[in-house]
Coordinates of N, CA and C in Angstrom, one line a residue:
E1 N -14.8 136.5 40.0 CA -15.2 136.2 41.5 C -16.3 135.2 40.9
K2 N -17.2 135.2 40.2 CA -18.1 134.2 39.7 C -17.5 132.8 39.3
L3 N -16.4 132.9 38.6 CA -15.6 132.0 38.1 C -14.8 131.4 39.2
Q4 N -14.2 131.9 40.3 CA -13.5 131.2 41.5 C -14.3 130.7 42.1
A5 N -15.7 131.1 42.2 CA -16.5 130.5 43.3 C -16.9 129.2 42.4
L6 N -17.3 129.3 40.9 CA -17.8 127.9 40.7 C -16.6 126.6 40.7
L7 N -15.0 127.2 40.4 CA -14.1 126.3 40.1 C -14.1 125.7 41.6
A8 N -14.4 126.4 42.6 CA -14.1 126.0 44.0 C -15.1 125.0 44.3
E9 N -16.6 125.2 43.7 CA -17.2 124.1 43.5 C -17.2 122.9 42.8
N10 N -16.1 122.9 41.9 CA -15.8 121.6 40.8 C -17.1 121.9 39.9
K11 N -17.9 123.1 39.7 CA -19.0 123.1 38.6 C -18.3 123.4 37.5
I12 N -17.6 122.6 36.3 CA -16.5 122.9 35.4 C -17.8 123.3 34.2
E13 N -18.8 122.5 34.1 CA -19.7 122.8 32.9 C -20.3 124.6 33.3
E14 N -20.8 124.8 34.4 CA -21.1 126.4 34.6 C -19.8 127.3 34.5
A15 N -18.8 126.8 34.9 CA -17.6 127.8 34.6 C -17.1 128.0 33.1
I16 N -17.4 126.9 32.2 CA -17.2 127.1 30.8 C -18.1 128.1 30.3
A17 N -19.8 128.1 30.9 CA -20.6 128.8 30.2 C -20.3 130.2 30.6
L18 N -19.6 130.3 31.8 CA -19.4 132.0 32.2 C -18.3 132.4 31.1
F19 N -17.8 131.8 30.2 CA -16.7 132.4 29.5 C -17.5 133.2 28.4
D20 N -18.7 133.0 28.3 CA -19.4 133.7 27.1 C -20.3 135.0 27.4
E21 N -19.6 135.3 29.1 CA -19.9 136.6 29.6 C -18.4 137.4 29.8
L22 N -17.7 136.6 28.9 CA -16.1 137.4 29.6 C -16.3 138.8 28.7
P23 N -15.6 139.5 29.8 CA -15.6 141.0 29.1 C -14.2 141.0 28.1
K24 N -14.4 141.8 26.9 CA -13.7 142.0 25.8 C -12.2 142.0 26.0
K25 N -11.9 143.0 27.1 CA -10.6 143.1 27.8 C -9.7 141.8 27.8
Y26 N -10.6 140.6 28.1 CA -9.9 139.3 28.1 C -9.7 138.5 27.1
E27 N -10.5 138.7 26.3 CA -10.5 138.1 24.9 C -9.5 137.5 24.5
K28 N -8.0 138.4 24.4 CA -6.8 138.3 24.0 C -5.7 138.1 25.2
D29 N -6.4 137.4 26.8 CA -5.5 137.3 27.8 C -5.3 135.8 27.5
I30 N -4.0 135.4 27.3 CA -3.4 134.2 27.2 C -4.0 133.4 28.9
D31 N -3.7 134.1 30.0 CA -3.9 133.0 30.8 C -5.5 132.5 31.1
M32 N -6.5 133.7 30.7 CA -7.9 133.1 30.9 C -8.3 132.2 29.7
Q33 N -7.6 132.6 28.5 CA -7.8 131.8 27.2 C -7.3 130.2 27.7
L34 N -6.3 130.3 28.4 CA -5.9 128.9 28.8 C -6.6 128.1 29.8
L35 N -7.0 129.2 30.8 CA -7.9 128.0 31.7 C -9.1 127.8 31.0
L36 N -10.0 128.3 30.0 CA -11.0 127.8 29.3 C -10.2 126.6 28.6
G37 N -9.1 126.7 28.0 CA -8.7 125.2 27.6 C -8.7 124.1 28.2
S38 N -8.2 124.4 29.5 CA -7.8 123.3 30.3 C -9.5 122.9 31.0
L39 N -10.3 123.9 30.9 CA -11.7 123.6 31.3 C -12.3 122.5 30.5
L40 N -12.3 123.0 29.2 CA -12.7 122.0 28.0 C -12.2 120.7 28.3
V41 N -11.0 120.4 28.4 CA -10.3 119.4 28.6 C -10.8 118.2 29.9
S42 N -11.1 119.1 31.0 CA -11.6 118.5 31.8 C -13.2 118.2 32.0
A43 N -14.0 118.6 30.8 CA -15.1 118.4 30.8 C -15.2 117.5 29.4
G44 N -14.0 117.0 29.2 CA -14.1 116.0 27.7 C -14.7 116.5 26.6
R45 N -14.6 118.1 26.6 CA -14.8 118.8 25.2 C -14.1 118.8 24.4
L46 N -13.4 117.6 23.8 CA -12.2 117.7 23.2 C -11.7 118.3 22.0
E47 N -13.2 118.3 21.1 CA -12.8 119.1 19.8 C -12.8 120.7 20.3
E48 N -13.6 120.9 21.0 CA -13.5 122.7 21.6 C -12.3 123.1 22.1
A49 N -11.7 121.9 22.8 CA -10.6 122.0 23.4 C -9.3 122.1 22.3
S50 N -9.3 121.5 21.1 CA -8.6 121.5 20.2 C -8.5 122.6 19.6
A51 N -9.7 123.1 19.4 CA -9.8 124.6 18.7 C -9.3 125.5 19.6
Q52 N -9.7 125.6 20.7 CA -9.0 126.5 21.7 C -7.4 126.6 21.6
V53 N -6.9 125.5 21.6 CA -5.6 125.3 21.5 C -5.1 126.0 20.2
D54 N -5.7 125.8 18.7 CA -5.5 126.4 17.7 C -5.5 128.0 17.8
K55 N -6.2 128.1 18.6 CA -6.5 129.8 18.2 C -5.4 130.4 19.7
L56 N -4.9 129.7 20.4 CA -4.0 130.0 21.3 C -2.7 129.9 20.6
L57 N -2.4 129.2 19.9 CA -1.0 129.0 19.0 C -1.0 130.1 18.3
T58 N -2.1 130.7 18.0 CA -1.8 131.8 16.8 C -1.6 133.2 17.5
M59 N -2.1 132.9 18.9 CA -1.5 134.2 19.7 C -0.1 133.9 20.3
A60 N 0.1 133.0 20.5 CA 1.7 132.5 21.4 C 2.1 131.1 21.1
P61 N 3.0 130.9 19.9 CA 3.2 129.9 19.1 C 4.2 129.1 20.2
E62 N 4.7 129.8 20.9 CA 6.0 129.2 21.6 C 5.6 129.4 23.1
N63 N 4.5 129.6 23.4 CA 4.4 129.8 25.0 C 4.3 128.0 25.5
E64 N 5.1 127.9 26.4 CA 5.3 126.6 27.2 C 3.9 126.3 27.9
D65 N 3.2 126.8 28.1 CA 1.6 126.6 28.8 C 0.9 126.3 27.5
V66 N 0.6 127.0 26.3 CA -0.2 126.8 25.4 C 0.4 125.5 24.7
L67 N 1.5 125.1 24.4 CA 2.0 123.7 24.0 C 1.9 122.6 24.9
M68 N 2.1 122.9 26.4 CA 1.3 121.6 27.2 C 0.1 121.5 27.2
L69 N -0.8 122.5 26.9 CA -2.1 122.6 26.9 C -2.6 121.5 25.7
S70 N -1.8 121.8 24.8 CA -2.0 120.9 23.5 C -1.6 119.6 23.5
V71 N -0.6 119.3 24.5 CA -0.1 117.7 24.8 C -1.1 117.4 25.8
M72 N -1.9 117.8 26.3 CA -3.1 117.4 27.0 C -4.2 116.9 26.3
V73 N -4.4 117.8 25.2 CA -5.1 117.5 24.6 C -5.2 116.3 23.5
A74 N -3.9 116.1 23.2 CA -3.4 115.3 22.1 C -3.7 113.8 23.2
K75 N -3.1 114.0 24.4 CA -3.2 112.8 25.1 C -4.5 112.1 25.7
A76 N -5.4 113.2 25.7 CA -6.9 112.9 26.3 C -7.6 112.3 24.9
S77 N -7.1 112.9 23.6 CA -7.7 112.1 22.6 C -7.1 111.2 22.0
G78 N -6.2 110.4 22.8 CA -5.8 109.2 22.2 C -4.8 109.1 21.0
D79 N -4.2 110.8 20.9 CA -3.5 110.7 19.6 C -1.7 111.1 20.1
K80 N -1.3 109.7 20.0 CA 0.0 109.4 20.5 C 1.1 110.2 19.8
T81 N 1.0 110.3 18.4 CA 1.7 110.9 17.3 C 1.9 112.2 17.4
K82 N 0.6 112.8 17.8 CA 0.6 114.3 17.9 C 1.1 114.7 19.4
K83 N 1.0 113.8 20.3 CA 1.5 114.1 21.5 C 2.9 114.3 21.5
S84 N 3.3 113.3 20.8 CA 5.0 113.2 20.8 C 5.5 114.5 20.3
E85 N 4.9 114.7 19.1 CA 5.4 115.8 18.2 C 5.3 117.0 19.3
V86 N 4.5 117.3 19.6 CA 4.0 118.6 20.4 C 5.0 118.6 21.9
I87 N 5.3 117.3 22.3 CA 6.5 117.3 23.2 C 7.9 117.7 22.9
K88 N 8.3 117.2 21.8 CA 9.5 117.4 20.9 C 9.6 118.9 20.6
Q89 N 8.3 119.8 20.2 CA 8.3 121.1 20.0 C 8.6 121.8 21.4
L90 N 7.8 121.4 22.5 CA 8.1 122.1 23.9 C 9.2 121.9 24.3
L91 N 10.0 120.9 24.4 CA 11.6 120.7 24.7 C 12.1 121.3 23.9
A92 N 12.1 121.6 22.8 CA 13.0 122.3 21.9 C 12.8 123.9 22.4
V93 N 11.9 124.1 22.9 CA 11.6 125.6 23.6 C 12.6 125.8 24.9
N94 N 12.0 124.3 25.9 CA 12.9 124.3 27.1 C 12.9 122.8 27.4
P95 N 14.1 122.4 27.1 CA 14.7 121.0 27.6 C 14.2 120.6 28.9
N96 N 14.1 121.5 30.1 CA 13.9 121.1 31.3 C 12.5 121.2 31.6
Q97 N 11.4 121.7 30.8 CA 10.4 121.8 31.1 C 9.8 120.7 31.9
P98 N 8.9 120.9 33.0 CA 8.7 119.9 34.0 C 7.5 118.7 33.5
D99 N 6.4 119.7 33.2 CA 5.3 118.7 32.6 C 5.4 117.8 31.7
A100 N 6.5 118.3 30.3 CA 6.8 117.6 29.3 C 7.8 116.6 29.8
N101 N 8.7 116.7 30.9 CA 9.5 115.7 31.2 C 8.6 114.5 31.9
V102 N 7.7 115.2 32.8 CA 6.9 114.2 33.4 C 6.3 113.2 32.4
E103 N 5.6 113.8 31.4 CA 5.1 113.0 30.5 C 6.1 111.8 29.9
L104 N 7.1 112.2 29.5 CA 8.0 111.2 29.0 C 8.4 110.3 30.2
A105 N 8.8 110.7 31.3 CA 9.1 109.8 32.2 C 7.7 108.8 32.6
K106 N 6.9 108.9 32.5 CA 5.7 108.1 32.6 C 5.6 107.1 31.6
E107 N 6.0 107.4 30.4 CA 5.8 106.5 29.5 C 7.1 105.6 29.9
Q108 N 8.4 105.7 30.1 CA 9.2 104.7 30.5 C 9.0 104.1 31.6
M109 N 8.5 104.9 32.6 CA 7.8 103.7 33.8 C 7.0 102.8 33.5
L110 N 6.0 103.2 32.7 CA 5.1 101.8 32.0 C 6.0 100.8 31.4
R111 N 7.3 100.9 30.8 CA 7.9 100.4 30.2 C 9.0 99.4 31.4
R112 N 9.1 100.0 32.2 CA 10.2 99.7 33.4 C 11.3 100.1 33.0
N113 N 11.5 101.1 32.3 CA 13.1 101.5 31.8 C 13.2 102.7 33.0
Y114 N 13.5 102.6 34.3 CA 13.5 103.1 35.1 C 15.0 104.1 35.0
K115 N 16.0 103.7 34.2 CA 17.2 104.6 34.3 C 16.5 105.9 33.2
Q116 N 16.1 105.6 32.3 CA 15.5 106.7 31.6 C 14.5 107.5 32.0
A117 N 13.6 107.0 32.9 CA 13.0 107.9 33.2 C 13.4 108.5 34.4
K118 N 14.4 108.3 35.2 CA 15.2 109.0 36.1 C 15.7 110.2 35.5
T119 N 16.4 110.1 34.2 CA 16.9 111.1 33.5 C 15.8 112.3 33.2
Y120 N 14.6 111.7 32.6 CA 13.6 112.6 32.5 C 13.3 113.4 33.7
Y121 N 13.1 112.8 34.9 CA 12.7 113.5 36.2 C 13.4 114.3 36.5
E122 N 14.8 114.0 36.4 CA 15.9 114.8 36.7 C 16.0 116.0 35.9
R123 N 15.6 115.8 34.6 CA 15.5 117.1 33.6 C 14.4 117.8 34.4
G124 N 13.1 117.4 34.5 CA 12.1 118.2 35.5 C 12.6 118.8 36.4
L125 N 13.4 118.1 37.4 CA 13.7 119.0 38.4 C 14.6 120.3 38.1
K126 N 15.7 120.0 37.4 CA 16.1 121.4 36.7 C 15.2 122.5 36.6
G127 N 14.4 122.2 36.0 CA 13.0 123.1 35.5 C 12.4 123.8 36.6
D128 N 11.9 123.1 37.7 CA 11.2 123.3 38.7 C 11.5 122.3 39.9
P129 N 12.3 122.8 40.9 CA 12.7 121.8 41.9 C 11.8 121.5 42.7
E130 N 10.5 122.3 42.7 CA 9.3 122.3 43.7 C 8.0 121.7 43.1
N131 N 8.1 121.1 41.6 CA 7.1 120.4 41.1 C 6.5 119.2 41.5
I132 N 5.3 119.3 42.2 CA 4.8 118.3 43.2 C 5.1 116.6 41.9
D133 N 4.6 116.8 40.7 CA 4.6 115.8 39.9 C 5.7 115.5 39.6
V134 N 7.1 116.1 39.5 CA 8.2 115.7 39.1 C 9.0 114.9 40.5
L135 N 9.0 115.7 41.4 CA 9.4 115.1 42.6 C 8.5 114.0 43.3
S136 N 7.5 113.6 43.1 CA 6.6 112.2 43.4 C 7.0 111.3 42.4
G137 N 7.3 111.5 41.1 CA 7.8 110.6 40.2 C 9.1 110.1 40.6
Y138 N 10.3 111.3 40.7 CA 11.4 110.8 41.2 C 11.6 110.1 42.3
G139 N 10.6 110.7 43.0 CA 10.9 109.5 44.3 C 10.4 107.9 44.1
Q140 N 9.6 108.0 43.2 CA 9.2 106.5 43.1 C 10.3 105.7 42.2
V141 N 11.2 106.7 41.2 CA 12.0 106.0 40.3 C 13.0 105.8 41.0
M142 N 13.4 106.5 42.1 CA 14.5 106.2 42.8 C 14.2 105.1 43.9
Y143 N 13.0 105.0 44.4 CA 12.7 103.8 45.3 C 12.9 102.5 44.4
Y144 N 12.4 102.5 42.9 CA 12.6 101.4 42.2 C 14.2 101.1 42.0
N145 N 15.0 102.1 41.8 CA 16.4 102.1 41.6 C 17.2 101.7 42.6
G146 N 16.3 101.7 44.0 CA 17.1 101.2 45.1 C 17.9 102.2 45.8
N147 N 17.7 103.6 45.6 CA 18.3 104.8 46.2 C 17.1 105.2 47.1
I148 N 17.2 104.5 48.3 CA 16.3 104.7 49.4 C 16.1 106.1 49.9
N149 N 17.4 106.5 50.1 CA 17.3 107.6 50.7 C 17.2 108.9 50.0
I150 N 17.5 108.9 48.8 CA 17.1 109.9 48.0 C 15.4 110.1 47.8
S151 N 14.9 108.6 47.5 CA 13.6 108.3 47.3 C 12.8 109.2 48.8
K152 N 13.0 108.9 50.0 CA 12.5 109.4 51.1 C 12.6 110.8 51.2
E153 N 13.8 111.2 51.0 CA 13.9 112.9 50.8 C 13.0 113.4 49.8
S154 N 12.9 112.9 48.9 CA 11.9 113.4 47.4 C 10.4 113.4 48.1
F155 N 10.0 112.6 48.8 CA 8.8 112.1 49.5 C 8.5 113.4 50.3
E156 N 9.2 113.3 51.3 CA 9.3 114.2 52.5 C 9.1 115.7 51.8
K157 N 10.1 116.0 50.8 CA 10.0 117.6 50.1 C 8.4 117.7 49.6
V158 N 7.7 116.5 49.3 CA 6.7 116.7 48.5 C 5.6 117.3 49.6
L159 N 5.7 116.7 50.8 CA 4.7 116.8 51.7 C 5.0 118.1 52.3
E160 N 6.1 118.5 52.3 CA 6.3 120.1 52.9 C 5.4 121.0 51.7
L161 N 5.5 120.6 50.5 CA 4.5 121.2 49.7 C 3.1 121.1 49.6
D162 N 2.9 119.8 49.9 CA 1.6 119.4 49.8 C 1.2 118.4 50.9
P163 N 0.8 118.9 52.1 CA 0.8 117.8 53.4 C -0.3 116.7 53.2
Q164 N -1.3 116.8 52.0 CA -2.2 116.1 52.1 C -2.1 115.1 50.5
N165 N -0.9 114.9 50.5 CA -0.2 114.2 49.3 C -0.5 112.7 49.8
S166 N -1.4 111.9 49.6 CA -1.7 110.3 50.0 C 0.0 109.4 49.4
F167 N 0.0 110.0 47.9 CA 0.9 108.7 47.4 C 2.2 108.9 48.2
S168 N 2.9 110.0 48.6 CA 3.9 110.1 49.2 C 3.9 109.6 50.8
Y169 N 2.7 110.0 51.1 CA 2.7 108.7 52.2 C 2.8 107.1 52.3
S170 N 2.3 106.7 51.2 CA 1.9 105.5 50.8 C 3.7 105.0 50.5
F171 N 4.4 105.8 49.8 CA 5.9 105.4 49.4 C 6.8 105.4 50.9
L172 N 6.6 106.4 51.7 CA 7.1 106.7 52.5 C 6.7 105.2 53.6
G173 N 5.6 104.7 53.6 CA 5.1 103.6 54.3 C 5.8 102.3 53.7
K174 N 6.2 102.5 52.5 CA 6.9 101.3 52.0 C 8.4 101.4 52.3
I175 N 9.0 102.6 52.5 CA 10.2 102.6 52.4 C 10.5 102.2 54.2
A176 N 9.5 102.4 55.0 CA 9.6 102.2 56.7 C 9.7 100.6 56.7
A177 N 8.8 99.8 56.1 CA 8.4 98.6 55.8 C 9.9 98.2 55.4
E178 N 10.4 98.5 54.3 CA 11.7 97.8 54.1 C 12.7 98.0 55.3
E179 N 12.8 99.2 55.8 CA 13.7 99.1 57.0 C 13.1 98.5 58.3
E180 N 12.0 97.9 58.1 CA 11.8 96.9 59.2 C 10.9 97.5 60.2
N181 N 10.7 98.8 60.0 CA 10.1 99.8 61.1 C 8.6 99.8 60.9
Y182 N 8.0 98.8 61.3 CA 6.7 98.6 61.2 C 5.5 99.6 61.7
K183 N 6.0 100.0 62.5 CA 5.3 101.0 63.5 C 4.9 102.3 62.5
V184 N 6.0 102.7 62.1 CA 6.0 103.9 61.1 C 5.4 103.8 59.9
A185 N 5.7 102.7 59.4 CA 5.0 102.2 58.1 C 3.8 102.1 57.9
T186 N 3.2 101.4 59.2 CA 1.6 101.4 59.6 C 1.0 102.7 59.6
E187 N 1.6 103.5 60.4 CA 1.2 105.3 60.4 C 1.2 106.1 59.3
H188 N 2.2 105.6 58.2 CA 2.1 106.2 56.9 C 1.1 105.8 56.3
I189 N 0.8 104.4 56.1 CA -0.2 104.0 55.1 C -1.7 104.2 55.7
Q190 N -1.7 104.2 56.9 CA -2.9 104.7 57.3 C -3.3 106.2 57.2
K191 N -2.4 107.1 57.3 CA -2.5 108.5 56.8 C -3.0 108.5 55.3
A192 N -2.1 107.6 54.5 CA -2.6 107.6 53.1 C -3.9 107.5 53.0
I193 N -4.5 106.3 53.4 CA -6.1 105.5 53.5 C -6.7 107.0 54.0
E194 N -6.4 107.8 55.1 CA -7.3 108.6 55.6 C -7.4 109.5 54.6
I195 N -6.5 109.8 53.4 CA -6.5 111.1 52.7 C -7.5 110.6 51.6
D196 N -7.0 109.1 50.8 CA -7.6 108.6 49.8 C -7.8 107.0 50.1
D197 N -9.3 106.8 50.6 CA -9.4 105.5 51.0 C -10.3 104.7 49.6
D198 N -10.1 105.0 48.5 CA -10.6 104.1 47.7 C -9.4 103.7 46.9
I199 N -8.1 103.6 47.1 CA -7.1 103.2 46.3 C -6.7 101.7 46.6
Y200 N -6.9 101.0 45.9 CA -6.8 99.5 46.3 C -5.1 99.4 46.8
D201 N -4.1 99.8 45.9 CA -2.8 99.1 46.3 C -2.7 100.1 48.2
Y202 N -3.1 100.8 48.6 CA -2.7 101.4 49.8 C -3.4 100.4 50.9
W203 N -4.6 99.9 50.4 CA -5.1 98.7 51.6 C -4.3 97.4 51.5
L204 N -3.7 97.1 50.3 CA -3.0 95.9 50.1 C -1.6 96.1 51.0
D205 N -1.2 97.3 50.9 CA -0.1 97.6 51.6 C -0.2 97.9 53.3
Y206 N -1.5 98.0 53.6 CA -1.9 98.1 54.9 C -2.2 96.7 55.6
G207 N -2.4 95.9 54.6 CA -2.7 94.5 54.9 C -1.4 93.8 55.2
Q208 N -0.4 94.1 54.3 CA 0.8 93.4 54.5 C 1.5 94.0 55.8

């Protein structure tokens, strides 16, 4: 209960400190130890997070969540080689692991290789058809590939799962604008700004 309360208030350091009082029965609890690792990454305590990953890998070397935490530590540390190696390990365990495929898709998106990015997002959807990161990325790549209807469906699905997803509203606004439905486009981008008012691209779209 203490931990939940601190996390609700985004008090990361205090939440980490609470693990010093962790009852012994949770010392080998994978979920609790994963949470600690994630909090260490969020706090930027990457050396400790790396040590936590090593500990978890001795406990569960093929656990997908543990391997994904290892990917996040490598990414935060700027270790691209390590990140690629662990993603390969993870996909060997589960080729459709959503988070790993999202990471690979994002790399391809930066290179504007939308065809390959689409392949990774489609694999992620096979792994979890309701994963918000996968659906958002898939909607974006389908927009860039000119598959507007599929893009729209993907972003609408995201909003069913997460009604406060500003990214989806912004792309639905772009789609409505391309269809010359400017009233709806404006309403969508206004909603995106209402949720996140400090994103530069949203204001550009609103101005347009």
